[in-house]
Amino acid sequence: MTSLKLWYFPTKGRAESVRLMLKDQNREWEDIAITGQTWPTVKQSCLFGQLPKLEDGDLILYQTNAIRRHLARKLGIYGQNEKEAALIDMMDDFLVEIQAKYIKLIYQEYETGKEKYLKELPESLGRLEKILSSNKGGFLVGSQISFADYLLLSLLLYHQVLSPSCLDSFPTLRSYLDKISSRPNLKAYMQSDAFKNKPINANGKQ
Ligand code: GTS
């Protein structure tokens, strides 16, 4: 088994869905936290000038979603067949759109756009509620967890901090969150200081 190194900033951010996946799947990795002082030098070595970066033995990967899909293939959490894999990709793309809106809010328009964002949020949450209600397997797709579920988990956790009541009208999402969060490895991780003390975003907004 190769060693995994995940390079990112000392925040949850885009990297947390990767960490949640690795924890839940019992796969060891090393977090390399890049601070403000070292970032200008490290940035020069990064293919696109950004993090996260994954080192998997001699494979160096950038782009969070490429990293997530690579690990999902390795860990066997990319669906049970081609059809499920395609549906997982579709669900994941939707989640990535939600994530992009969230990141834009946090870094570009927190003060001016939060009210509008929270007004529009139930539309996306409603769609997810419907998707989860219609899949009796208990996950986004099929009857086994996939890499997309960890992104959804991270987004639900972030949005609960942004707006603690955001799931009040979505009982299926609420019980999905409770169910995934109570998986033993995830529960232990989420109770750890490493998780609790790590800020969600680099600018302190959440
Ligand atoms: N599409 C890339 C991915 O998904 O990996 C975007 C990566 C990205 O924007 N990284 C930011 C970065 O490296 C950090 S964050 O958006 O994940 O918080 N910023 C530092 C810089 O100098 O650009």
PDB file of C-alpha atoms and ligand atoms in Angstrom:
ATOM      1  CA  MET A   1       0.000   0.000   0.000  1.00  0.00           C
ATOM      2  CA  THR A   2       1.449   3.364  -1.010  1.00  0.00           C
ATOM      3  CA  SER A   3       1.659   6.230   1.451  1.00  0.00           C
ATOM      4  CA  LEU A   4      -0.751   9.112   0.941  1.00  0.00           C
ATOM      5  CA  LYS A   5       0.101  12.742   1.604  1.00  0.00           C
ATOM      6  CA  LEU A   6      -2.569  15.410   1.373  1.00  0.00           C
ATOM      7  CA  TRP A   7      -1.223  18.920   0.980  1.00  0.00           C
ATOM      8  CA  TYR A   8      -3.619  21.703   1.894  1.00  0.00           C
ATOM      9  CA  PHE A   9      -3.991  24.716   4.139  1.00  0.00           C
ATOM     10  CA  PRO A  10      -4.734  24.214   7.862  1.00  0.00           C
ATOM     11  CA  THR A  11      -8.464  24.377   7.171  1.00  0.00           C
ATOM     12  CA  LYS A  12     -11.290  22.040   6.219  1.00  0.00           C
ATOM     13  CA  GLY A  13     -12.217  23.756   2.952  1.00  0.00           C
ATOM     14  CA  ARG A  14     -12.185  21.630  -0.174  1.00  0.00           C
ATOM     15  CA  ALA A  15      -9.970  18.994   1.458  1.00  0.00           C
ATOM     16  CA  GLU A  16     -12.381  17.877   4.133  1.00  0.00           C
ATOM     17  CA  SER A  17     -14.462  15.616   1.920  1.00  0.00           C
ATOM     18  CA  VAL A  18     -11.200  13.808   1.092  1.00  0.00           C
ATOM     19  CA  ARG A  19     -10.294  13.490   4.769  1.00  0.00           C
ATOM     20  CA  LEU A  20     -13.797  12.237   5.643  1.00  0.00           C
ATOM     21  CA  MET A  21     -13.541   9.641   2.883  1.00  0.00           C
ATOM     22  CA  LEU A  22     -10.130   8.404   4.003  1.00  0.00           C
ATOM     23  CA  LYS A  23     -11.146   8.275   7.666  1.00  0.00           C
ATOM     24  CA  ASP A  24     -14.346   6.389   6.993  1.00  0.00           C
ATOM     25  CA  GLN A  25     -12.546   3.972   4.702  1.00  0.00           C
ATOM     26  CA  ASN A  26      -9.847   3.325   7.290  1.00  0.00           C
ATOM     27  CA  ARG A  27      -7.061   4.562   5.029  1.00  0.00           C
ATOM     28  CA  GLU A  28      -4.102   6.264   6.699  1.00  0.00           C
ATOM     29  CA  TRP A  29      -2.759   9.481   5.246  1.00  0.00           C
ATOM     30  CA  GLU A  30      -0.531  12.353   6.260  1.00  0.00           C
ATOM     31  CA  ASP A  31      -1.840  15.907   6.252  1.00  0.00           C
ATOM     32  CA  ILE A  32       0.747  18.450   5.099  1.00  0.00           C
ATOM     33  CA  ALA A  33      -0.583  21.812   6.279  1.00  0.00           C
ATOM     34  CA  ILE A  34       0.815  24.758   4.342  1.00  0.00           C
ATOM     35  CA  THR A  35       0.820  28.005   6.250  1.00  0.00           C
ATOM     36  CA  GLY A  36       0.834  31.566   4.983  1.00  0.00           C
ATOM     37  CA  GLN A  37       4.610  31.896   5.339  1.00  0.00           C
ATOM     38  CA  THR A  38       5.493  28.852   3.256  1.00  0.00           C
ATOM     39  CA  TRP A  39       2.674  29.144   0.723  1.00  0.00           C
ATOM     40  CA  PRO A  40       4.395  31.537  -1.747  1.00  0.00           C
ATOM     41  CA  THR A  41       7.257  29.052  -2.194  1.00  0.00           C
ATOM     42  CA  VAL A  42       5.034  25.964  -2.277  1.00  0.00           C
ATOM     43  CA  LYS A  43       2.679  27.692  -4.749  1.00  0.00           C
ATOM     44  CA  GLN A  44       5.495  27.880  -7.302  1.00  0.00           C
ATOM     45  CA  SER A  45       5.855  24.115  -7.206  1.00  0.00           C
ATOM     46  CA  CYS A  46       2.128  23.450  -7.711  1.00  0.00           C
ATOM     47  CA  LEU A  47       0.994  22.573 -11.234  1.00  0.00           C
ATOM     48  CA  PHE A  48      -1.891  25.063 -11.180  1.00  0.00           C
ATOM     49  CA  GLY A  49      -0.581  27.233  -8.324  1.00  0.00           C
ATOM     50  CA  GLN A  50      -3.250  25.862  -5.988  1.00  0.00           C
ATOM     51  CA  LEU A  51      -3.951  23.234  -3.358  1.00  0.00           C
ATOM     52  CA  PRO A  52      -5.074  20.566  -2.541  1.00  0.00           C
ATOM     53  CA  LYS A  53      -2.387  18.242  -3.821  1.00  0.00           C
ATOM     54  CA  LEU A  54      -2.281  14.501  -3.264  1.00  0.00           C
ATOM     55  CA  GLU A  55       0.867  12.411  -3.273  1.00  0.00           C
ATOM     56  CA  ASP A  56       0.042   8.762  -3.781  1.00  0.00           C
ATOM     57  CA  GLY A  57       3.438   7.105  -4.031  1.00  0.00           C
ATOM     58  CA  ASP A  58       4.934   8.542  -7.221  1.00  0.00           C
ATOM     59  CA  LEU A  59       1.603   9.887  -8.469  1.00  0.00           C
ATOM     60  CA  ILE A  60       1.166  13.612  -7.866  1.00  0.00           C
ATOM     61  CA  LEU A  61      -2.373  14.872  -8.333  1.00  0.00           C
ATOM     62  CA  TYR A  62      -3.952  18.316  -8.203  1.00  0.00           C
ATOM     63  CA  GLN A  63      -7.624  19.312  -8.544  1.00  0.00           C
ATOM     64  CA  THR A  64      -9.843  18.191  -5.691  1.00  0.00           C
ATOM     65  CA  ASN A  65     -12.291  16.308  -7.845  1.00  0.00           C
ATOM     66  CA  ALA A  66      -9.569  14.366  -9.665  1.00  0.00           C
ATOM     67  CA  ILE A  67      -8.118  13.494  -6.247  1.00  0.00           C
ATOM     68  CA  ARG A  68     -11.525  12.400  -4.945  1.00  0.00           C
ATOM     69  CA  ARG A  69     -12.261  10.242  -7.985  1.00  0.00           C
ATOM     70  CA  HIS A  70      -8.798   8.665  -7.946  1.00  0.00           C
ATOM     71  CA  LEU A  71      -9.198   7.694  -4.296  1.00  0.00           C
ATOM     72  CA  ALA A  72     -12.740   6.485  -4.900  1.00  0.00           C
ATOM     73  CA  ARG A  73     -11.529   4.110  -7.621  1.00  0.00           C
ATOM     74  CA  LYS A  74      -8.786   2.832  -5.322  1.00  0.00           C
ATOM     75  CA  LEU A  75     -11.084   2.421  -2.350  1.00  0.00           C
ATOM     76  CA  GLY A  76     -13.921   0.811  -4.291  1.00  0.00           C
ATOM     77  CA  ILE A  77     -16.444   3.548  -3.546  1.00  0.00           C
ATOM     78  CA  TYR A  78     -17.332   4.518  -7.112  1.00  0.00           C
ATOM     79  CA  GLY A  79     -20.519   2.473  -7.477  1.00  0.00           C
ATOM     80  CA  GLN A  80     -21.133  -1.197  -8.035  1.00  0.00           C
ATOM     81  CA  ASN A  81     -21.328  -0.964 -11.812  1.00  0.00           C
ATOM     82  CA  GLU A  82     -21.054   1.497 -14.717  1.00  0.00           C
ATOM     83  CA  LYS A  83     -24.596   2.724 -14.300  1.00  0.00           C
ATOM     84  CA  GLU A  84     -24.090   3.568 -10.640  1.00  0.00           C
ATOM     85  CA  ALA A  85     -20.738   5.208 -11.440  1.00  0.00           C
ATOM     86  CA  ALA A  86     -22.442   7.465 -14.003  1.00  0.00           C
ATOM     87  CA  LEU A  87     -25.189   8.391 -11.548  1.00  0.00           C
ATOM     88  CA  ILE A  88     -22.607   9.102  -8.833  1.00  0.00           C
ATOM     89  CA  ASP A  89     -20.761  11.421 -11.245  1.00  0.00           C
ATOM     90  CA  MET A  90     -24.027  13.204 -11.961  1.00  0.00           C
ATOM     91  CA  MET A  91     -24.858  13.648  -8.272  1.00  0.00           C
ATOM     92  CA  ASP A  92     -21.321  14.747  -7.543  1.00  0.00           C
ATOM     93  CA  ASP A  93     -21.395  17.402 -10.252  1.00  0.00           C
ATOM     94  CA  PHE A  94     -24.522  18.852  -8.662  1.00  0.00           C
ATOM     95  CA  LEU A  95     -22.800  18.924  -5.268  1.00  0.00           C
ATOM     96  CA  VAL A  96     -19.723  20.569  -6.773  1.00  0.00           C
ATOM     97  CA  GLU A  97     -22.010  23.342  -8.065  1.00  0.00           C
ATOM     98  CA  ILE A  98     -23.388  23.864  -4.575  1.00  0.00           C
ATOM     99  CA  GLN A  99     -19.843  23.881  -3.211  1.00  0.00           C
ATOM    100  CA  ALA A 100     -18.793  26.504  -5.772  1.00  0.00           C
ATOM    101  CA  LYS A 101     -21.682  28.779  -4.717  1.00  0.00           C
ATOM    102  CA  TYR A 102     -20.742  28.292  -1.070  1.00  0.00           C
ATOM    103  CA  ILE A 103     -17.077  29.141  -1.709  1.00  0.00           C
ATOM    104  CA  LYS A 104     -18.112  32.235  -3.691  1.00  0.00           C
ATOM    105  CA  LEU A 105     -20.293  33.345  -0.796  1.00  0.00           C
ATOM    106  CA  ILE A 106     -17.552  32.804   1.775  1.00  0.00           C
ATOM    107  CA  TYR A 107     -14.718  34.464  -0.138  1.00  0.00           C
ATOM    108  CA  GLN A 108     -16.452  37.067  -2.275  1.00  0.00           C
ATOM    109  CA  GLU A 109     -19.804  38.162  -0.962  1.00  0.00           C
ATOM    110  CA  TYR A 110     -20.342  37.046   2.612  1.00  0.00           C
ATOM    111  CA  GLU A 111     -21.504  40.462   3.803  1.00  0.00           C
ATOM    112  CA  THR A 112     -23.556  41.368   0.754  1.00  0.00           C
ATOM    113  CA  GLY A 113     -24.844  37.997  -0.438  1.00  0.00           C
ATOM    114  CA  LYS A 114     -25.614  35.870   2.611  1.00  0.00           C
ATOM    115  CA  GLU A 115     -29.302  36.769   2.801  1.00  0.00           C
ATOM    116  CA  LYS A 116     -29.895  35.921  -0.867  1.00  0.00           C
ATOM    117  CA  TYR A 117     -27.820  32.742  -0.532  1.00  0.00           C
ATOM    118  CA  LEU A 118     -29.882  31.520   2.419  1.00  0.00           C
ATOM    119  CA  LYS A 119     -33.103  32.361   0.595  1.00  0.00           C
ATOM    120  CA  GLU A 120     -32.042  30.233  -2.358  1.00  0.00           C
ATOM    121  CA  LEU A 121     -30.498  27.382  -0.349  1.00  0.00           C
ATOM    122  CA  PRO A 122     -33.791  25.461   0.233  1.00  0.00           C
ATOM    123  CA  GLU A 123     -34.107  24.939  -3.513  1.00  0.00           C
ATOM    124  CA  SER A 124     -30.900  22.855  -3.621  1.00  0.00           C
ATOM    125  CA  LEU A 125     -31.625  21.193  -0.285  1.00  0.00           C
ATOM    126  CA  GLY A 126     -35.130  20.317  -1.506  1.00  0.00           C
ATOM    127  CA  ARG A 127     -33.682  18.583  -4.555  1.00  0.00           C
ATOM    128  CA  LEU A 128     -31.293  16.596  -2.366  1.00  0.00           C
ATOM    129  CA  GLU A 129     -34.146  15.726  -0.004  1.00  0.00           C
ATOM    130  CA  LYS A 130     -36.096  14.330  -2.948  1.00  0.00           C
ATOM    131  CA  ILE A 131     -33.093  12.392  -4.294  1.00  0.00           C
ATOM    132  CA  LEU A 132     -32.375  10.799  -0.921  1.00  0.00           C
ATOM    133  CA  SER A 133     -36.047  10.046  -0.266  1.00  0.00           C
ATOM    134  CA  SER A 134     -36.333   8.216  -3.564  1.00  0.00           C
ATOM    135  CA  ASN A 135     -33.229   6.060  -3.027  1.00  0.00           C
ATOM    136  CA  LYS A 136     -34.144   3.367  -0.555  1.00  0.00           C
ATOM    137  CA  GLY A 137     -30.461   2.346  -0.378  1.00  0.00           C
ATOM    138  CA  GLY A 138     -29.867   5.218   2.049  1.00  0.00           C
ATOM    139  CA  PHE A 139     -27.110   6.914   0.038  1.00  0.00           C
ATOM    140  CA  LEU A 140     -27.053   9.272  -2.923  1.00  0.00           C
ATOM    141  CA  VAL A 141     -26.797   6.310  -5.290  1.00  0.00           C
ATOM    142  CA  GLY A 142     -27.262   2.597  -4.654  1.00  0.00           C
ATOM    143  CA  SER A 143     -26.905   0.817  -1.356  1.00  0.00           C
ATOM    144  CA  GLN A 144     -23.253   1.611  -0.604  1.00  0.00           C
ATOM    145  CA  ILE A 145     -21.500   4.817   0.291  1.00  0.00           C
ATOM    146  CA  SER A 146     -19.676   6.575  -2.559  1.00  0.00           C
ATOM    147  CA  PHE A 147     -17.233   9.457  -2.786  1.00  0.00           C
ATOM    148  CA  ALA A 148     -20.152  11.794  -3.530  1.00  0.00           C
ATOM    149  CA  ASP A 149     -21.676  11.051  -0.114  1.00  0.00           C
ATOM    150  CA  TYR A 150     -18.574  12.444   1.605  1.00  0.00           C
ATOM    151  CA  LEU A 151     -18.865  15.694  -0.321  1.00  0.00           C
ATOM    152  CA  LEU A 152     -22.517  15.905   0.652  1.00  0.00           C
ATOM    153  CA  LEU A 153     -21.558  15.219   4.264  1.00  0.00           C
ATOM    154  CA  SER A 154     -19.001  18.035   4.262  1.00  0.00           C
ATOM    155  CA  LEU A 155     -21.466  20.441   2.638  1.00  0.00           C
ATOM    156  CA  LEU A 156     -24.198  19.618   5.141  1.00  0.00           C
ATOM    157  CA  LEU A 157     -21.760  20.141   8.008  1.00  0.00           C
ATOM    158  CA  TYR A 158     -20.656  23.513   6.604  1.00  0.00           C
ATOM    159  CA  HIS A 159     -24.202  24.661   5.943  1.00  0.00           C
ATOM    160  CA  GLN A 160     -25.313  23.743   9.424  1.00  0.00           C
ATOM    161  CA  VAL A 161     -22.677  26.146  10.710  1.00  0.00           C
ATOM    162  CA  LEU A 162     -23.729  28.812   8.191  1.00  0.00           C
ATOM    163  CA  SER A 163     -27.393  28.400   9.078  1.00  0.00           C
ATOM    164  CA  PRO A 164     -28.097  26.050  12.009  1.00  0.00           C
ATOM    165  CA  SER A 165     -31.784  25.702  11.102  1.00  0.00           C
ATOM    166  CA  CYS A 166     -31.222  24.983   7.401  1.00  0.00           C
ATOM    167  CA  LEU A 167     -32.242  21.320   7.656  1.00  0.00           C
ATOM    168  CA  ASP A 168     -35.364  21.909   9.743  1.00  0.00           C
ATOM    169  CA  SER A 169     -37.683  21.385   6.768  1.00  0.00           C
ATOM    170  CA  PHE A 170     -35.708  18.466   5.353  1.00  0.00           C
ATOM    171  CA  PRO A 171     -36.163  15.386   7.593  1.00  0.00           C
ATOM    172  CA  THR A 172     -34.571  12.959   5.152  1.00  0.00           C
ATOM    173  CA  LEU A 173     -31.433  15.075   4.814  1.00  0.00           C
ATOM    174  CA  ARG A 174     -31.341  15.430   8.592  1.00  0.00           C
ATOM    175  CA  SER A 175     -31.520  11.682   9.187  1.00  0.00           C
ATOM    176  CA  TYR A 176     -29.016  11.066   6.365  1.00  0.00           C
ATOM    177  CA  LEU A 177     -26.600  13.459   8.076  1.00  0.00           C
ATOM    178  CA  ASP A 178     -27.168  11.764  11.446  1.00  0.00           C
ATOM    179  CA  LYS A 179     -26.723   8.312   9.926  1.00  0.00           C
ATOM    180  CA  ILE A 180     -23.484   9.090   8.065  1.00  0.00           C
ATOM    181  CA  SER A 181     -22.081  11.039  11.018  1.00  0.00           C
ATOM    182  CA  SER A 182     -22.624   8.061  13.284  1.00  0.00           C
ATOM    183  CA  ARG A 183     -20.456   5.700  11.226  1.00  0.00           C
ATOM    184  CA  PRO A 184     -17.825   4.719  13.821  1.00  0.00           C
ATOM    185  CA  ASN A 185     -14.693   6.139  12.156  1.00  0.00           C
ATOM    186  CA  LEU A 186     -16.442   9.358  11.206  1.00  0.00           C
ATOM    187  CA  LYS A 187     -17.991   9.762  14.633  1.00  0.00           C
ATOM    188  CA  ALA A 188     -14.595   9.400  16.315  1.00  0.00           C
ATOM    189  CA  TYR A 189     -12.979  11.763  13.806  1.00  0.00           C
ATOM    190  CA  MET A 190     -15.669  14.419  14.201  1.00  0.00           C
ATOM    191  CA  GLN A 191     -15.268  14.260  17.965  1.00  0.00           C
ATOM    192  CA  SER A 192     -11.496  14.732  17.708  1.00  0.00           C
ATOM    193  CA  ASP A 193      -9.735  18.018  18.449  1.00  0.00           C
ATOM    194  CA  ALA A 194      -8.092  17.809  15.025  1.00  0.00           C
ATOM    195  CA  PHE A 195     -11.518  18.114  13.428  1.00  0.00           C
ATOM    196  CA  LYS A 196     -13.109  20.492  15.920  1.00  0.00           C
ATOM    197  CA  ASN A 197     -10.198  22.942  15.966  1.00  0.00           C
ATOM    198  CA  LYS A 198      -9.700  23.114  12.222  1.00  0.00           C
ATOM    199  CA  PRO A 199     -11.430  26.188  10.789  1.00  0.00           C
ATOM    200  CA  ILE A 200     -13.744  25.594   7.856  1.00  0.00           C
ATOM    201  CA  ASN A 201     -12.422  28.453   5.763  1.00  0.00           C
ATOM    202  CA  ALA A 202      -9.135  30.335   5.575  1.00  0.00           C
ATOM    203  CA  ASN A 203     -10.741  33.787   5.956  1.00  0.00           C
ATOM    204  CA  GLY A 204     -12.443  32.799   9.217  1.00  0.00           C
ATOM    205  CA  LYS A 205     -15.940  33.167   7.747  1.00  0.00           C
ATOM    206  CA  GLN A 206     -18.318  30.272   8.167  1.00  0.00           C
TER     207      GLN A 206
HETATM  208  N1  GTS B   1     -10.191  23.674  -8.962  1.00  0.00           N
HETATM  209  C1  GTS B   1      -9.226  23.611  -7.881  1.00  0.00           C
HETATM  210  C2  GTS B   1      -9.498  22.383  -7.022  1.00  0.00           C
HETATM  211  O1  GTS B   1     -10.666  21.978  -6.906  1.00  0.00           O
HETATM  212  O2  GTS B   1      -8.556  21.805  -6.495  1.00  0.00           O
HETATM  213  C3  GTS B   1      -9.323  24.886  -7.075  1.00  0.00           C
HETATM  214  C4  GTS B   1      -8.310  24.887  -5.955  1.00  0.00           C
HETATM  215  C5  GTS B   1      -8.277  26.225  -5.228  1.00  0.00           C
HETATM  216  O3  GTS B   1      -8.923  27.212  -5.630  1.00  0.00           O
HETATM  217  N2  GTS B   1      -7.518  26.246  -4.132  1.00  0.00           N
HETATM  218  C6  GTS B   1      -7.368  27.439  -3.358  1.00  0.00           C
HETATM  219  C7  GTS B   1      -5.920  27.903  -3.389  1.00  0.00           C
HETATM  220  O4  GTS B   1      -5.010  27.116  -3.551  1.00  0.00           O
HETATM  221  C8  GTS B   1      -7.711  27.181  -1.901  1.00  0.00           C
HETATM  222  S1  GTS B   1      -9.432  26.828  -1.607  1.00  0.00           S
HETATM  223  O5  GTS B   1     -10.218  27.497  -2.646  1.00  0.00           O
HETATM  224  O6  GTS B   1      -9.530  25.368  -1.673  1.00  0.00           O
HETATM  225  O7  GTS B   1      -9.714  27.309  -0.273  1.00  0.00           O
HETATM  226  N3  GTS B   1      -5.739  29.201  -3.135  1.00  0.00           N
HETATM  227  C9  GTS B   1      -4.439  29.801  -2.996  1.00  0.00           C
HETATM  228  C10 GTS B   1      -3.967  30.492  -4.209  1.00  0.00           C
HETATM  229  O8  GTS B   1      -2.909  31.116  -4.114  1.00  0.00           O
HETATM  230  O9  GTS B   1      -4.647  30.429  -5.272  1.00  0.00           O
END
